[in-house]
Coordinates of C-alpha atoms and ligand atoms in Angstrom, one line a residue:
Chain A
M1 CA 24.5 8.4 -158.9
I2 CA 25.9 6.3 -161.7
C3 CA 29.0 4.1 -161.4
D4 CA 32.2 5.7 -162.7
I5 CA 33.5 2.5 -164.2
C6 CA 30.6 0.9 -166.1
R7 CA 28.5 4.0 -166.4
K8 CA 25.5 1.7 -166.2
N9 CA 24.7 0.6 -162.7
K10 CA 23.8 2.6 -159.7
A11 CA 26.8 3.4 -157.6
T12 CA 26.6 2.2 -154.0
I13 CA 30.0 3.0 -152.7
I14 CA 32.5 5.9 -152.9
Y15 CA 36.2 5.5 -152.6
T16 CA 38.4 8.4 -151.7
E17 CA 42.0 8.0 -152.5
V18 CA 44.6 10.5 -151.5
I19 CA 47.7 10.2 -153.7
N20 CA 50.4 12.8 -153.2
G21 CA 48.0 15.1 -151.5
E22 CA 45.5 14.9 -154.4
K23 CA 42.1 13.7 -153.5
N24 CA 40.5 11.3 -156.0
Q25 CA 37.0 10.1 -155.7
T26 CA 35.5 7.2 -157.5
C27 CA 31.9 6.0 -157.4
L28 CA 31.4 2.3 -157.9
C29 CA 28.6 -0.1 -158.2
D30 CA 28.6 -3.5 -156.5
E31 CA 29.9 -5.4 -159.5
C32 CA 32.7 -3.0 -160.3
A33 CA 33.9 -2.7 -156.7
V34 CA 34.4 -6.5 -156.7
S35 CA 36.1 -6.6 -160.1
M36 CA 38.3 -3.7 -159.3
N37 CA 39.6 -5.6 -156.4
L38 CA 40.3 -8.5 -158.8
Q39 CA 42.4 -6.3 -160.9
G40 CA 44.7 -5.8 -158.0
L41 CA 43.8 -2.3 -157.2
G42 CA 44.3 -3.0 -153.6
K43 CA 45.4 -6.5 -153.5
N44 CA 48.9 -5.7 -152.3
N45 CA 48.1 -6.2 -148.7
K46 CA 51.7 -6.5 -147.6
S47 CA 53.0 -3.6 -149.8
D48 CA 54.5 -0.7 -148.0
T49 CA 52.5 1.9 -149.8
P50 CA 50.0 2.8 -147.2
M51 CA 47.3 3.9 -149.5
G52 CA 47.3 0.6 -151.3
S53 CA 46.9 -1.3 -148.1
I54 CA 44.3 0.9 -146.7
L55 CA 42.3 0.7 -149.9
S56 CA 42.8 -3.0 -150.0
G57 CA 41.4 -3.3 -146.5
I58 CA 38.3 -1.3 -147.4
L59 CA 37.8 -3.2 -150.6
S60 CA 38.2 -6.6 -149.1
S61 CA 36.0 -5.9 -146.2
Y62 CA 33.5 -4.4 -148.5
M63 CA 33.7 -7.4 -150.8
E64 CA 33.2 -9.7 -147.9
R65 CA 30.1 -7.9 -146.9
Y66 CA 28.9 -8.0 -150.4
I67 CA 29.4 -11.7 -150.6
E68 CA 28.0 -12.3 -147.2
N69 CA 24.8 -10.5 -148.2
K70 CA 24.5 -12.8 -151.1
T71 CA 25.0 -15.9 -148.9
S72 CA 23.6 -14.7 -145.6
D73 CA 20.7 -17.2 -145.9
N74 CA 23.3 -19.9 -145.6
S75 CA 25.3 -18.7 -142.7
S76 CA 22.4 -17.4 -140.7
K77 CA 21.2 -21.0 -140.4
A78 CA 24.5 -22.5 -139.6
V79 CA 24.6 -24.5 -136.4
C80 CA 27.7 -26.0 -134.7
P81 CA 27.3 -29.8 -135.1
T82 CA 29.1 -30.4 -131.8
C83 CA 27.5 -28.0 -129.3
G84 CA 24.5 -26.7 -131.2
M85 CA 25.5 -23.1 -131.1
S86 CA 23.6 -21.2 -133.8
F87 CA 25.1 -18.6 -136.0
S88 CA 22.6 -16.0 -134.9
T89 CA 23.3 -16.6 -131.2
F90 CA 27.0 -16.5 -131.8
M91 CA 26.7 -13.1 -133.6
R92 CA 24.4 -11.7 -130.9
E93 CA 26.4 -12.8 -127.9
R94 CA 29.9 -12.9 -129.4
L95 CA 30.6 -16.1 -127.5
L96 CA 31.5 -19.5 -128.9
G97 CA 30.0 -22.7 -127.6
C98 CA 32.9 -25.2 -127.9
P99 CA 36.2 -25.7 -129.7
D100 CA 34.5 -26.9 -132.8
C101 CA 32.7 -23.6 -133.2
Y102 CA 36.0 -22.3 -134.4
S103 CA 35.6 -24.5 -137.5
T104 CA 31.9 -24.0 -137.8
F105 CA 32.0 -20.2 -137.9
S106 CA 35.5 -19.9 -139.3
V107 CA 34.6 -17.5 -142.0
V108 CA 33.0 -15.0 -139.7
I109 CA 35.7 -15.5 -137.0
E110 CA 38.4 -14.8 -139.5
K111 CA 36.7 -11.6 -140.5
Q112 CA 36.1 -10.4 -137.0
L113 CA 39.6 -11.1 -135.9
K114 CA 41.0 -9.4 -138.9
S115 CA 39.3 -6.2 -137.9
V116 CA 40.9 -5.9 -134.5
Q117 CA 43.9 -8.2 -134.3
P118 CA 47.4 -7.9 -135.9
G119 CA 47.0 -11.4 -137.3
T120 CA 44.5 -14.2 -137.3
S121 CA 47.0 -17.1 -136.6
H122 CA 48.4 -17.9 -133.2
V123 CA 52.2 -17.4 -132.9
G124 CA 52.6 -17.5 -129.1
K125 CA 53.0 -20.2 -126.5
V126 CA 52.3 -23.8 -127.4
P127 CA 51.1 -26.2 -124.8
V128 CA 52.8 -29.6 -124.5
N129 CA 49.8 -31.8 -123.6
A130 CA 46.8 -30.2 -125.2
T131 CA 44.1 -31.7 -127.3
V132 CA 44.8 -30.1 -130.7
Y133 CA 41.9 -29.1 -132.8
E134 CA 42.4 -28.8 -136.5
L135 CA 40.2 -26.5 -138.5
K136 CA 37.8 -28.9 -140.0
K137 CA 35.8 -28.1 -143.0
V138 CA 32.5 -28.1 -141.2
E139 CA 29.5 -27.8 -143.5
P140 CA 27.0 -26.3 -141.3
G141 CA 23.7 -24.8 -142.0
P142 CA 20.9 -25.7 -144.4
E143 CA 22.7 -28.4 -146.3
K144 CA 23.2 -30.5 -143.2
V145 CA 19.8 -29.9 -141.9
L146 CA 18.4 -30.7 -145.4
K147 CA 20.2 -34.0 -145.7
T148 CA 18.9 -35.4 -142.4
Q149 CA 15.5 -34.1 -143.3
N150 CA 15.4 -35.9 -146.6
G151 CA 17.1 -39.0 -145.3
N152 CA 19.8 -38.5 -147.8
T153 CA 22.9 -39.9 -146.2
A154 CA 25.3 -39.4 -149.1
P155 CA 28.5 -37.8 -148.0
S156 CA 28.6 -34.1 -148.8
S157 CA 30.4 -33.3 -152.0
K158 CA 33.7 -31.7 -151.2
T159 CA 34.1 -30.2 -154.6
K160 CA 37.2 -28.1 -154.6
S161 CA 37.3 -27.3 -158.3
A162 CA 35.6 -24.0 -158.8
G163 CA 32.1 -24.0 -160.1
K164 CA 32.0 -27.7 -161.1
T165 CA 29.1 -28.4 -158.8
T166 CA 25.6 -27.3 -159.7
D167 CA 24.6 -26.9 -156.1
I168 CA 24.1 -23.2 -155.5
G169 CA 24.4 -23.6 -151.7
E170 CA 27.7 -25.4 -152.1
L171 CA 28.9 -22.7 -154.4
R172 CA 28.1 -20.1 -151.9
L173 CA 30.1 -21.9 -149.3
Q174 CA 33.0 -22.1 -151.7
I175 CA 32.7 -18.3 -152.2
K176 CA 33.1 -17.8 -148.5
E177 CA 36.1 -20.1 -148.4
A178 CA 37.6 -18.2 -151.3
V179 CA 37.1 -14.9 -149.6
Q180 CA 38.6 -16.2 -146.5
K181 CA 41.7 -17.2 -148.4
E182 CA 41.6 -13.8 -150.2
D183 CA 41.3 -15.6 -153.5
F184 CA 39.0 -13.0 -155.0
M185 CA 39.5 -14.2 -158.5
L186 CA 38.0 -17.6 -157.5
A187 CA 35.2 -15.8 -155.6
A188 CA 34.2 -13.9 -158.7
K189 CA 34.3 -17.0 -160.8
L190 CA 32.0 -18.7 -158.4
R191 CA 29.7 -15.8 -158.3
D192 CA 29.4 -15.8 -162.0
R193 CA 28.7 -19.5 -161.9
I194 CA 25.9 -19.0 -159.5
K195 CA 24.4 -16.4 -161.7
E196 CA 24.6 -18.7 -164.6
L197 CA 23.0 -21.5 -162.7
E198 CA 20.2 -19.2 -161.5
N199 CA 19.5 -18.1 -165.0
T200 CA 19.5 -21.6 -166.5
E201 CA 17.2 -22.8 -163.7
K202 CA 14.8 -20.0 -164.4
D203 CA 14.7 -21.2 -168.0
K204 CA 14.3 -24.8 -167.1
G205 CA 11.2 -24.3 -165.1
P206 CA 9.8 -25.7 -161.9
D207 CA 11.0 -29.3 -162.1
V208 CA 14.6 -28.6 -161.6
K209 CA 13.8 -25.9 -159.1
K210 CA 12.0 -28.4 -157.0
S211 CA 14.9 -30.8 -156.7
K212 CA 17.2 -28.0 -155.6
K213 CA 14.7 -26.3 -153.5
S214 CA 16.5 -26.4 -150.3
A215 CA 20.0 -25.5 -151.4
K216 CA 18.8 -22.3 -153.0
K217 CA 16.6 -20.2 -150.9
P218 CA 13.7 -18.3 -152.2
K219 CA 14.7 -14.7 -153.0
N220 CA 11.2 -13.5 -152.4
K221 CA 11.1 -14.4 -148.8
Chain B
M1 CA 61.2 17.8 -88.3
K2 CA 62.0 18.4 -92.0
K3 CA 63.0 15.6 -94.2
K4 CA 64.1 15.6 -97.8
I5 CA 60.9 15.1 -99.9
T6 CA 62.6 13.0 -102.5
K7 CA 63.5 10.3 -100.0
W8 CA 60.3 8.3 -100.0
Y9 CA 59.9 8.0 -103.7
M10 CA 63.6 7.5 -104.5
E11 CA 63.3 4.2 -102.7
K12 CA 60.6 2.9 -104.9
N13 CA 60.6 1.7 -108.5
E14 CA 60.7 4.4 -111.1
H15 CA 57.0 4.5 -111.9
D16 CA 55.4 3.5 -108.6
D17 CA 53.8 6.9 -108.2
V18 CA 51.6 6.0 -111.2
I19 CA 51.6 2.2 -111.5
V20 CA 49.6 0.8 -108.6
S21 CA 49.7 -2.9 -109.6
C22 CA 50.2 -5.2 -112.5
R23 CA 48.4 -8.3 -113.4
V24 CA 48.6 -11.2 -115.9
R25 CA 45.6 -13.3 -116.8
L26 CA 45.5 -16.4 -118.9
A27 CA 42.3 -17.8 -120.3
R28 CA 42.3 -21.6 -120.8
N29 CA 39.6 -24.2 -121.7
L30 CA 39.6 -27.9 -121.5
S31 CA 38.7 -30.3 -124.3
G32 CA 35.7 -32.5 -123.7
Y33 CA 33.5 -29.7 -122.2
N34 CA 31.4 -27.1 -123.9
F35 CA 32.4 -23.5 -123.2
G36 CA 30.7 -21.6 -120.4
R37 CA 27.5 -20.6 -122.1
L38 CA 26.6 -24.1 -123.3
L39 CA 28.1 -26.1 -120.5
S40 CA 25.5 -28.3 -118.7
N41 CA 25.2 -27.9 -114.9
E42 CA 26.3 -31.5 -114.6
D43 CA 29.5 -30.9 -116.6
A44 CA 30.1 -27.7 -114.7
G45 CA 30.1 -29.6 -111.5
K46 CA 32.5 -32.2 -112.9
L47 CA 34.8 -29.4 -114.3
V48 CA 34.9 -27.5 -111.0
D49 CA 35.6 -30.7 -109.0
S50 CA 38.3 -31.8 -111.4
V51 CA 40.1 -28.5 -111.4
R52 CA 39.8 -27.8 -107.7
S53 CA 41.6 -31.0 -107.1
F54 CA 44.7 -29.2 -108.5
K55 CA 45.0 -27.3 -105.2
G56 CA 47.2 -29.9 -103.6
E57 CA 49.5 -30.1 -106.5
I58 CA 50.0 -26.3 -106.8
E59 CA 50.5 -26.1 -103.0
G60 CA 53.2 -28.7 -103.2
R61 CA 55.0 -27.1 -106.1
E62 CA 54.7 -23.5 -105.2
D63 CA 55.4 -24.2 -101.6
K64 CA 52.9 -21.9 -100.1
P65 CA 49.3 -22.4 -98.8
Y66 CA 46.4 -22.2 -101.2
Y67 CA 42.7 -22.0 -100.4
S68 CA 40.1 -23.6 -102.6
C69 CA 36.3 -23.3 -102.6
A70 CA 33.1 -23.9 -104.4
L71 CA 32.5 -20.2 -105.3
N72 CA 28.8 -20.6 -106.0
N73 CA 28.3 -21.9 -102.4
L74 CA 29.8 -18.8 -100.8
G75 CA 27.6 -16.1 -99.3
M76 CA 27.0 -12.9 -101.2
R77 CA 29.2 -10.9 -98.8
E78 CA 32.1 -13.3 -99.0
K79 CA 31.9 -13.3 -102.8
Q80 CA 31.8 -9.5 -102.8
V81 CA 34.9 -9.3 -100.8
L82 CA 36.7 -11.4 -103.4
L83 CA 35.3 -9.1 -106.1
E84 CA 36.5 -6.0 -104.3
T85 CA 40.0 -7.3 -103.8
H86 CA 40.0 -8.2 -107.5
A87 CA 40.4 -11.9 -106.8
I88 CA 37.4 -12.7 -109.0
S89 CA 35.8 -11.0 -111.9
P90 CA 32.2 -9.8 -112.2
D91 CA 31.1 -12.4 -114.7
I92 CA 31.9 -15.3 -112.4
F93 CA 30.4 -13.4 -109.4
T94 CA 27.0 -13.5 -110.9
K95 CA 27.1 -17.0 -112.3
E96 CA 24.7 -19.5 -110.8
Q97 CA 26.3 -22.7 -112.1
P98 CA 28.9 -24.5 -110.1
T99 CA 32.0 -22.3 -110.1
G100 CA 35.3 -22.6 -108.2
L101 CA 38.3 -20.7 -107.0
I102 CA 41.8 -21.6 -106.0
L103 CA 43.5 -18.7 -104.3
S104 CA 46.9 -18.4 -102.7
E105 CA 46.9 -17.2 -99.1
D106 CA 48.5 -13.9 -100.0
E107 CA 45.8 -13.6 -102.8
S108 CA 48.5 -12.9 -105.4
V109 CA 47.6 -16.0 -107.4
S110 CA 44.1 -17.0 -108.4
I111 CA 42.6 -19.7 -110.6
M112 CA 38.9 -19.0 -111.4
I113 CA 37.0 -22.1 -112.5
N114 CA 34.0 -22.0 -114.9
G115 CA 33.8 -18.3 -115.3
R116 CA 33.7 -17.1 -118.8
D117 CA 36.3 -19.7 -119.6
H118 CA 36.9 -23.0 -117.9
I119 CA 40.1 -21.8 -116.3
R120 CA 41.5 -18.3 -115.8
I121 CA 44.9 -18.1 -114.2
A122 CA 45.7 -14.7 -112.7
A123 CA 48.8 -13.4 -111.0
V124 CA 49.0 -9.9 -109.5
T125 CA 51.6 -7.8 -107.7
T126 CA 51.7 -4.3 -106.3
G127 CA 53.9 -1.8 -108.1
S128 CA 55.3 -2.5 -111.5
N129 CA 56.8 -6.0 -111.8
M130 CA 55.2 -7.4 -114.9
K131 CA 58.1 -9.8 -115.5
K132 CA 57.5 -11.4 -112.1
V133 CA 53.7 -11.9 -112.5
A134 CA 54.2 -13.1 -116.0
S135 CA 56.6 -15.8 -114.9
V136 CA 54.3 -16.9 -112.0
A137 CA 51.3 -17.2 -114.3
N138 CA 53.3 -19.0 -116.9
R139 CA 54.7 -21.5 -114.4
I140 CA 51.2 -22.3 -113.1
D141 CA 50.0 -22.6 -116.7
D142 CA 52.7 -25.1 -117.5
M143 CA 51.7 -27.2 -114.4
M144 CA 48.1 -27.2 -115.4
D145 CA 49.0 -28.0 -119.0
R146 CA 50.6 -31.2 -117.8
R147 CA 47.7 -32.1 -115.6
F148 CA 44.7 -31.2 -117.8
K149 CA 43.9 -31.4 -121.5
Y150 CA 43.7 -27.8 -122.8
A151 CA 41.7 -27.1 -126.0
Y152 CA 44.2 -25.7 -128.5
G153 CA 44.0 -25.1 -132.2
E154 CA 46.9 -25.1 -134.6
K155 CA 45.6 -22.0 -136.2
Y156 CA 43.8 -20.1 -133.4
G157 CA 46.0 -21.1 -130.5
Y158 CA 44.3 -21.4 -127.1
L159 CA 40.6 -21.7 -127.9
T160 CA 38.5 -19.4 -125.7
S161 CA 34.8 -18.7 -125.3
S162 CA 35.3 -15.1 -126.5
L163 CA 37.1 -14.0 -129.6
A164 CA 38.5 -11.2 -127.4
D165 CA 40.9 -13.7 -125.8
V166 CA 41.7 -16.2 -128.5
G167 CA 45.3 -17.0 -129.4
T168 CA 47.5 -16.4 -126.4
G169 CA 44.5 -16.1 -124.0
L170 CA 46.6 -13.4 -122.4
K171 CA 45.5 -10.2 -120.9
A172 CA 48.2 -8.2 -119.2
S173 CA 47.2 -5.1 -117.4
Y174 CA 48.6 -2.2 -115.3
M175 CA 46.5 -0.5 -112.8
L176 CA 47.3 3.2 -113.1
F177 CA 46.7 6.2 -110.8
L178 CA 46.1 9.1 -113.3
P179 CA 44.7 12.2 -111.4
A180 CA 46.4 14.7 -113.6
L181 CA 45.7 13.2 -117.0
T182 CA 42.1 12.5 -116.0
T183 CA 41.5 16.0 -114.6
G184 CA 43.2 17.6 -117.5
G185 CA 41.0 15.7 -119.9
K186 CA 43.9 14.2 -121.8
L187 CA 42.7 10.6 -121.3
S188 CA 40.5 10.5 -124.3
S189 CA 43.2 11.5 -126.7
I190 CA 45.5 8.9 -125.1
E191 CA 42.8 6.3 -125.6
T192 CA 42.7 7.0 -129.3
E193 CA 46.5 6.8 -129.5
L194 CA 46.5 3.5 -127.7
A195 CA 44.2 1.9 -130.2
R196 CA 47.0 2.0 -132.7
F197 CA 49.1 -0.2 -130.5
G198 CA 46.3 -2.6 -129.8
L199 CA 46.0 -1.4 -126.2
M200 CA 43.0 0.0 -124.2
I201 CA 42.5 1.9 -121.0
K202 CA 39.4 1.7 -118.8
G203 CA 38.3 3.1 -115.5
V204 CA 38.6 0.6 -112.7
Y205 CA 35.6 1.8 -110.7
G206 CA 33.6 3.3 -113.5
D207 CA 34.1 4.8 -116.9
G208 CA 36.5 7.4 -118.2
N209 CA 36.8 10.6 -116.3
K210 CA 34.3 9.5 -113.7
S211 CA 36.4 6.6 -112.3
P212 CA 36.6 7.4 -108.5
G213 CA 40.1 7.4 -107.2
Y214 CA 41.4 8.1 -110.7
L215 CA 42.3 4.5 -111.2
H216 CA 42.5 3.1 -114.7
R217 CA 43.5 -0.2 -116.2
L218 CA 45.7 -0.3 -119.2
F219 CA 45.6 -3.6 -121.0
N220 CA 46.2 -5.4 -124.3
R221 CA 43.3 -5.7 -126.7
R222 CA 45.2 -7.8 -129.1
T223 CA 45.6 -11.5 -128.2
I224 CA 46.3 -13.3 -131.5
G225 CA 48.9 -12.8 -134.3
L226 CA 51.6 -11.7 -131.9
T227 CA 53.6 -13.4 -129.2
E228 CA 53.3 -13.1 -125.4
S229 CA 56.5 -11.1 -125.3
D230 CA 55.3 -8.7 -128.0
I231 CA 52.3 -8.0 -125.8
Y232 CA 54.4 -7.4 -122.7
E233 CA 56.8 -5.3 -124.6
S234 CA 54.2 -3.0 -126.2
L235 CA 52.6 -2.5 -122.8
E236 CA 55.9 -1.8 -121.1
V237 CA 56.8 0.9 -123.6
I238 CA 53.5 2.6 -123.4
V239 CA 53.1 2.4 -119.7
S240 CA 56.3 4.2 -119.0
Q241 CA 55.3 6.9 -121.5
I242 CA 52.0 7.3 -119.8
A243 CA 53.7 7.4 -116.4
D244 CA 56.1 10.0 -117.5
L245 CA 53.4 12.1 -119.0
E246 CA 51.2 11.8 -115.9
K247 CA 54.0 12.9 -113.6
K248 CA 55.0 15.8 -115.9
T249 CA 51.4 16.9 -116.1
R250 CA 51.1 16.8 -112.3
R251 CA 54.2 19.0 -111.9
E252 CA 53.1 21.5 -114.5
W253 CA 49.6 21.6 -113.0
Y254 CA 51.2 22.3 -109.6
E255 CA 53.4 25.0 -111.0
R256 CA 50.4 26.8 -112.4
N257 CA 48.0 26.4 -109.5
R258 CA 50.3 26.1 -106.5
S259 CA 48.0 27.6 -103.8
D260 CA 44.9 26.0 -105.1
I261 CA 46.4 22.6 -105.1
E262 CA 47.9 23.0 -101.7
D263 CA 44.6 24.1 -100.3
K264 CA 42.8 21.2 -101.9
V265 CA 45.4 18.7 -100.5
F266 CA 45.3 20.0 -96.9
R267 CA 41.5 20.4 -97.1
S268 CA 41.2 16.8 -98.2
Y269 CA 43.4 15.6 -95.3
G270 CA 41.3 17.6 -92.9
V271 CA 38.0 16.1 -94.1
L272 CA 39.4 12.6 -94.0
K273 CA 40.9 13.1 -90.6
Y274 CA 37.8 14.6 -89.0
A275 CA 34.7 13.7 -91.0
R276 CA 32.2 11.5 -89.2
S277 CA 30.5 10.2 -92.3
L278 CA 32.0 9.5 -95.7
E279 CA 30.6 8.2 -98.9
L280 CA 32.8 5.8 -100.9
K281 CA 33.2 8.0 -103.9
D282 CA 34.0 11.1 -101.9
A283 CA 36.5 9.1 -99.7
M284 CA 38.3 7.9 -102.8
T285 CA 38.5 11.3 -104.3
L286 CA 39.9 12.8 -101.1
L287 CA 42.4 10.0 -100.7
S288 CA 43.5 10.7 -104.3
Q289 CA 44.2 14.3 -103.3
I290 CA 46.4 13.0 -100.4
E291 CA 48.3 10.8 -102.8
L292 CA 48.8 13.6 -105.2
G293 CA 49.9 15.9 -102.4
R294 CA 52.4 13.3 -101.3
F295 CA 53.8 13.0 -104.9
L296 CA 54.1 16.8 -105.2
G297 CA 55.8 17.1 -101.8
I298 CA 53.1 19.1 -100.2
I299 CA 52.5 16.6 -97.4
E300 CA 54.3 13.6 -96.2
P301 CA 52.7 10.8 -94.2
A302 CA 54.6 10.0 -91.0
S303 CA 54.3 6.4 -91.8
A304 CA 56.4 5.4 -94.9
R305 CA 54.5 2.2 -95.2
F306 CA 51.2 3.8 -95.6
D307 CA 49.5 2.5 -98.8
I308 CA 46.7 4.6 -100.0
H309 CA 45.6 2.2 -102.7
R310 CA 45.3 -0.6 -100.2
L311 CA 43.1 1.7 -98.1
M312 CA 40.9 2.4 -101.2
I313 CA 40.2 -1.3 -101.4
E314 CA 39.6 -1.6 -97.6
I315 CA 36.9 1.0 -97.7
Q316 CA 34.8 -0.8 -100.3
P317 CA 31.5 -1.9 -98.9
A318 CA 32.0 -5.6 -98.4
M319 CA 35.6 -5.3 -97.2
L320 CA 34.5 -2.6 -94.7
A321 CA 31.6 -4.7 -93.4
A322 CA 33.9 -7.7 -93.0
S323 CA 36.3 -5.7 -90.9
F324 CA 33.6 -4.1 -88.8
T325 CA 33.7 -5.6 -85.3
G326 CA 31.3 -3.2 -83.5
E327 CA 28.0 -4.3 -82.1
D328 CA 25.7 -1.7 -83.6
T329 CA 24.2 -3.5 -86.6
E330 CA 22.1 -0.5 -87.7
I331 CA 25.1 1.9 -88.0
A332 CA 25.4 3.4 -91.5
M333 CA 28.2 2.3 -93.7
E334 CA 29.3 5.9 -94.2
K335 CA 30.0 6.2 -90.5
I336 CA 32.0 3.0 -90.3
R337 CA 34.0 4.2 -93.3
A338 CA 34.8 7.5 -91.8
A339 CA 35.8 5.9 -88.5
Y340 CA 38.0 3.3 -90.4
I341 CA 39.8 6.1 -92.3
R342 CA 40.4 8.2 -89.2
K343 CA 42.0 5.2 -87.6
K344 CA 44.2 4.3 -90.6
L345 CA 45.2 7.8 -91.8
P346 CA 48.7 8.5 -90.6
K347 CA 49.8 11.8 -89.2
I348 CA 51.5 14.1 -91.7
I349 CA 54.8 15.9 -91.6
T350 CA 54.1 19.2 -93.2
E351 CA 56.7 20.2 -95.7
K352 CA 55.7 23.7 -96.3
E353 CA 54.8 26.4 -93.9
D354 CA 54.0 29.9 -94.9
Ligands
ZN401 ZN1 29.9 -0.3 -162.3
ZN402 ZN1 30.4 -25.6 -131.1

């Protein structure tokens, strides 16, 4: 089955829209599904047209899955710096290890909450005497492990500007953040940037690859 | 000896024929300790000691006696009694680490320490008085907030060990007696409906249609992105609709199968009154028939205070064993149960005579 939009790639997903009782099916490939979301096909989350929001839900969750697949090597190695809870244990047992786990696994937590809860931010009772944990930008996973392994103590680059960094691992983290904020435009930019980097690295040969070895994981694992 | 049937239930709250009890539970964790799964034994000990010391304070402020214990040091049977009376939950029951419990003498308030969360405050009452239990739990929560350092996040609210509780940490539940909806097979369609409101329903003593005693718990699944009062409100609206539907279904059912149901009710009474051996599941089913017969006006217990749901708890294995004072240690549980029920079951005033 070929994608209805680009007529080039293999379609991996079928959307069914029902507008005024008329059924409308579209076959999409990965790439087009992502870019359709960018064009605002479903981006009106808060709109009162139910079709729009349902579609948006499907699209954004699909997109998250898409991006997660591309970055899964990073998150699957994430470990909470405070309690040592690993991503895979968290996913398997669905239990957190400490308050900081909420920062460590925020991307996944946000996604899981979104699927069952009416909102992902607390609006209820506020304690008077509590220790308040802010969501820190924890940078878990291979990067952290890598730094200690290499003895590189340089502070992690907190590049906020999209795609400025040439570190693919960092870019993947930024994609996750972007998706979390539902900034799909940024996510797509970052994704393109990764592609670009991967291509140039291929061209540049083994030297550059070596220096980046850890941040980018072998595809052929 | 004929009385107006309506009398006994007119005196009660509107939905007491369906709502057995209601309960509020707040999950709280303290900063400085890992959550349950990653808590060291040493920290668990510290946590339990620290929270148990709260007993004196709560006693002073609530002006009633509380009992406090190291739960993991209790014998299996004592723990099981607490489980059967719903004072503790299954996950803390099986935990080997130091765990603790603060329990009010009337067992209406409990604070579980180092279960799935560091602290779980629960308040319960019979019948439907969610406002009352909510305010009790809230008051104790305020007290503990001043005394301990809760782990709280600006974004995610009360930080809990499971995402199923995060935000408010609140699970509010009604225990419901649903013989007609269960038997009529309507429960699964209600379950689907409830999902839309972020609510769930589960068998108390087993799943779905097989829950003995037709007891089910209705509770909020959603805990974040809405306020505590939103949660109470949605539950209240739904519970009264379910209660109305259950009662309507009972009456319709009776209209259609009058003699069958009357036979079943009297037969159940006869078995309970004269059986010499009763399995738990059977006993609960038979007691449910009595309760249904009472609602439909088929029979009326001579004692107005007779509480069938209390009896259902008292015939659970550990409760029953604890109340057994006889000398015969080899006697089968089923025989003790039958004897216990015979003793507790009141005489009935028969409404209908053919
Ligand atoms: Zn395409
Ligand atoms: Zn942690």
